[in-house]
Amino acid sequence: MSKAMAGDTISLAAGLVDSATLPAEEIAAVMPDFFRERGRLALQYGTNEGLESLRRKVLSRIEKADGVPGGLDLGRVLLSTGSQQMLYILTEIMVDPGDIVITAAPSYFVYLGTLETAGAEIVGIPADENGMRVDLLAAAIERIVRAGKGASLKMIYVTTYYDNPTGASLSLDRRKALLETVESFDGIRPLVIEDAAYRDLGFAGKDVPSLWSFDERRDRVAYLGTFSKPFSPGLRTGYAVLPEELVEKVKIFKCGHDFGSASFSQQLIDFAIDRGIYDRNVAILRKTYAAKCRLMCGCLERELAGLAGWREPEGGLYVWLDFGDVDTGLDGAFFSECAREGVLYVPGEFCYPDRKNAPKGRMRLSFGPTSAADIEKGVARLSAALSARSSWGGR
Amino acid sequence: MSKAMAGDTISLAAGLVDSATLPAEEIAAVMPDFFRERGRLALQYGTNEGLESLRRKVLSRIEKADGVPGGLDLGRVLLSTGSQQMLYILTEIMVDPGDIVITAAPSYFVYLGTLETAGAEIVGIPADENGMRVDLLAAAIERIVRAGKGASLKMIYVTTYYDNPTGASLSLDRRKALLETVESFDGIRPLVIEDAAYRDLGFAGKDVPSLWSFDERRDRVAYLGTFSKPFSPGLRTGYAVLPEELVEKVKIFKCGHDFGSASFSQQLIDFAIDRGIYDRNVAILRKTYAAKCRLMCGCLERELAGLAGWREPEGGLYVWLDFGDVDTGLDGAFFSECAREGVLYVPGEFCYPDRKNAPKGRMRLSFGPTSAADIEKGVARLSAALSARSSWGGR
């Protein structure tokens, strides 16, 4: 394979959504109605909590998906600028420097960065094809308690659907076991953040009830979701269902940040749900990403069978690869060789709380924003870079 | 005057913009073009810094208004979720608990709250019809330095155009004197935040160069503005031109908060400027608010001449009233009497850093979102409440 021309680099790194799937035509078509019905409301200040009708939809959709009875106080549901802002605010409230947060290892690297900036000590629990190894959680908490740091354990962060980066979902058994484990420790009450950003993007298998749904008193788990991945990142609208004791605190911080995210975005999403645009778009996305995922995994089978390991995900945007003893790190020869071939990936090391001791051979590939042709070319380039391995010394 | 019926209360308190002035029809009319040209871009992720073409417009408009040469690095300009988010981030970066921030007294009460939450010690400098009494600034800084706290003086916050709450603009002489004063102290370098939120809403007199324009090295003043007041609060888009040494820090925090505000809003504002909608809207707003301001001040003359003092502002949304020895506080009899009459105002006490020792008789009235009829009725109710004064004991 020839070396990539300048400007021809294919990114399998970006966790974006496919521009071709953005519902521009459908939204454009309803704009006259939208402006007639809501134009002035959308252009005026909204509220700190976010648009009430959209918060009601968020809550009823989660309750319906989880098969739990309705009736939770709508005050528990808040909107934010993407789910990132809610992650940031929860971290601001919960974590002082030196406090402990448990995450999976690997985990969502942007949030690991947020935790590091907040001065958190991050304790990573290994993850496998069923998500965080919850069987190792009790021992980890025990170690924290024995070290006299039980009171410093402030949060457990877990992605429950089609994880970024691994693509794995936390199994039903582990959802229950996670909460049972947390509740088995007297006197410590870490907040469990359930990041369900990719829940709507399942394209194989079945949706399962959220971790939040097993928190029967609704006082331990904050459920976070977003309209960015399943609809439009440019509208930057995320949401959370919070334990009651956090609601007022989050509202005070949210008010300090911006006293409310863009009202226009919230009105537009609410209107798109009313008109069925949202659900139609999600259905299209699922098909699109299912096809791209199948394509990427087919290419991997063709190009890298026996040379790398991966598991075909049932949703989301990512395939997690294991190249064994090949160093996939940013400073390694493989990354450079890939750059020369013209393909980018996210080195797995960024996704581990303890980066220095991260396994060497992992990488995250995204099939989200990349065209079918570029997925094929990108994987072929990965393979070519790997073939060149002998020339750079086998590591 | 009869007592207000329930639900008939008129708010002269809200610092909103007039919904009738929101450019809903004009924006609706260009939506087909907007979606054709920018639909997918607007719905996709933007950047952490904000849309480059809009940042370029922000900078060139400020440079033009200030009559300064262009050529400043565009990297200095960042967009945020309203200017509030930028105020919050700058405070996060600059202020640790116990640090000192100088503001005018009175000053924008929402930001005073942000500073209190950050644990700042706020030093208030009295303000008059020309804004902050800059002649008192040197002595205040000297006291801080003599108390050994010079290194703790982190920021000076000043509203330079049509202040919230006083309506006053900082005079040209004082703009220069403020910077000279700050520069006269060796070894301390407080960041000067110039809040120019209302600059575009001048309707009498002339625009004057910003405080920022006199900071010739562009390394002491952060200039903050917003598209909320002059265009649409629902798009929640503010901006800042920053000293170079702050740019990277602010970008890191901004990325932590939300890795970029709503792209859709930024694209829409940029497009509205291109199509002339923004400037036409600002021209309409100026006329609308000039008329409402004139109306409110006429009502005040008719109803309260000799009983209260005020100065007719040349822009913005607010009239600042002085009722002398009448206690306008939230817990006072006058506020209750006004509530009974059916009119709300912002008690002046909220606008002072040292609330307990704030002057008793001040209040902020807003003519922004209120209809002409309600401005007339609202001021008449204030007057009626004041007439009832003898019955509640004269204070």
PDB file of N, CA, C and O in Angstrom, chain A residues 4 60 74 128 158 195 205 231 248 278 303 335 369 376:
ATOM      1  N   ALA A   4       0.101   7.458   2.531  1.00  0.00           N
ATOM      2  CA  ALA A   4      -0.981   8.430   2.377  1.00  0.00           C
ATOM      3  C   ALA A   4      -0.443   9.761   1.875  1.00  0.00           C
ATOM      4  O   ALA A   4       0.645  10.182   2.249  1.00  0.00           O
ATOM      5  N   SER A  60     -40.395  10.700  31.266  1.00  0.00           N
ATOM      6  CA  SER A  60     -41.356   9.648  30.916  1.00  0.00           C
ATOM      7  C   SER A  60     -40.726   8.629  29.967  1.00  0.00           C
ATOM      8  O   SER A  60     -41.045   7.437  30.031  1.00  0.00           O
ATOM      9  N   LEU A  74     -40.813  15.899  38.865  1.00  0.00           N
ATOM     10  CA  LEU A  74     -40.157  16.432  37.673  1.00  0.00           C
ATOM     11  C   LEU A  74     -38.983  17.343  38.039  1.00  0.00           C
ATOM     12  O   LEU A  74     -38.059  17.533  37.236  1.00  0.00           O
ATOM     13  N   ASP A 128     -14.513  -5.828  31.283  1.00  0.00           N
ATOM     14  CA  ASP A 128     -14.441  -6.859  30.246  1.00  0.00           C
ATOM     15  C   ASP A 128     -15.632  -6.716  29.307  1.00  0.00           C
ATOM     16  O   ASP A 128     -16.219  -5.632  29.219  1.00  0.00           O
ATOM     17  N   VAL A 158     -19.895   5.148  35.912  1.00  0.00           N
ATOM     18  CA  VAL A 158     -19.986   3.952  35.077  1.00  0.00           C
ATOM     19  C   VAL A 158     -20.840   4.214  33.828  1.00  0.00           C
ATOM     20  O   VAL A 158     -21.910   4.825  33.903  1.00  0.00           O
ATOM     21  N   ASP A 195     -23.694   6.980  33.222  1.00  0.00           N
ATOM     22  CA  ASP A 195     -23.591   7.702  31.958  1.00  0.00           C
ATOM     23  C   ASP A 195     -24.228   6.853  30.872  1.00  0.00           C
ATOM     24  O   ASP A 195     -23.663   5.854  30.436  1.00  0.00           O
ATOM     25  N   GLY A 205     -29.432  -6.634  19.698  1.00  0.00           N
ATOM     26  CA  GLY A 205     -29.815  -6.992  21.061  1.00  0.00           C
ATOM     27  C   GLY A 205     -30.910  -6.079  21.556  1.00  0.00           C
ATOM     28  O   GLY A 205     -31.514  -5.317  20.801  1.00  0.00           O
ATOM     29  N   PHE A 231     -29.236  12.678  18.206  1.00  0.00           N
ATOM     30  CA  PHE A 231     -30.005  13.659  17.431  1.00  0.00           C
ATOM     31  C   PHE A 231     -29.106  14.739  16.834  1.00  0.00           C
ATOM     32  O   PHE A 231     -28.848  14.739  15.639  1.00  0.00           O
ATOM     33  N   GLU A 248     -31.003  20.813  44.491  1.00  0.00           N
ATOM     34  CA  GLU A 248     -30.825  22.244  44.779  1.00  0.00           C
ATOM     35  C   GLU A 248     -29.383  22.672  44.565  1.00  0.00           C
ATOM     36  O   GLU A 248     -29.108  23.746  44.030  1.00  0.00           O
ATOM     37  N   TYR A 278     -37.621  13.152  16.009  1.00  0.00           N
ATOM     38  CA  TYR A 278     -36.579  12.552  16.856  1.00  0.00           C
ATOM     39  C   TYR A 278     -36.582  11.029  16.729  1.00  0.00           C
ATOM     40  O   TYR A 278     -35.549  10.414  16.451  1.00  0.00           O
ATOM     41  N   GLU A 303      -8.717  -8.096   7.476  1.00  0.00           N
ATOM     42  CA  GLU A 303      -7.368  -7.539   7.509  1.00  0.00           C
ATOM     43  C   GLU A 303      -6.553  -7.973   8.725  1.00  0.00           C
ATOM     44  O   GLU A 303      -5.324  -8.016   8.657  1.00  0.00           O
ATOM     45  N   PHE A 335       1.915   3.957  16.212  1.00  0.00           N
ATOM     46  CA  PHE A 335       1.130   5.171  15.975  1.00  0.00           C
ATOM     47  C   PHE A 335       1.757   5.995  14.848  1.00  0.00           C
ATOM     48  O   PHE A 335       1.058   6.495  13.963  1.00  0.00           O
ATOM     49  N   PRO A 369     -18.358   9.002  12.368  1.00  0.00           N
ATOM     50  CA  PRO A 369     -18.422  10.032  11.332  1.00  0.00           C
ATOM     51  C   PRO A 369     -17.798   9.619  10.000  1.00  0.00           C
ATOM     52  O   PRO A 369     -17.826  10.403   9.055  1.00  0.00           O
ATOM     53  N   GLU A 376     -13.153   1.269   5.138  1.00  0.00           N
ATOM     54  CA  GLU A 376     -12.391   0.202   4.458  1.00  0.00           C
ATOM     55  C   GLU A 376     -10.921   0.594   4.306  1.00  0.00           C
ATOM     56  O   GLU A 376     -10.020  -0.173   4.647  1.00  0.00           O
TER      57      GLU A 376
END
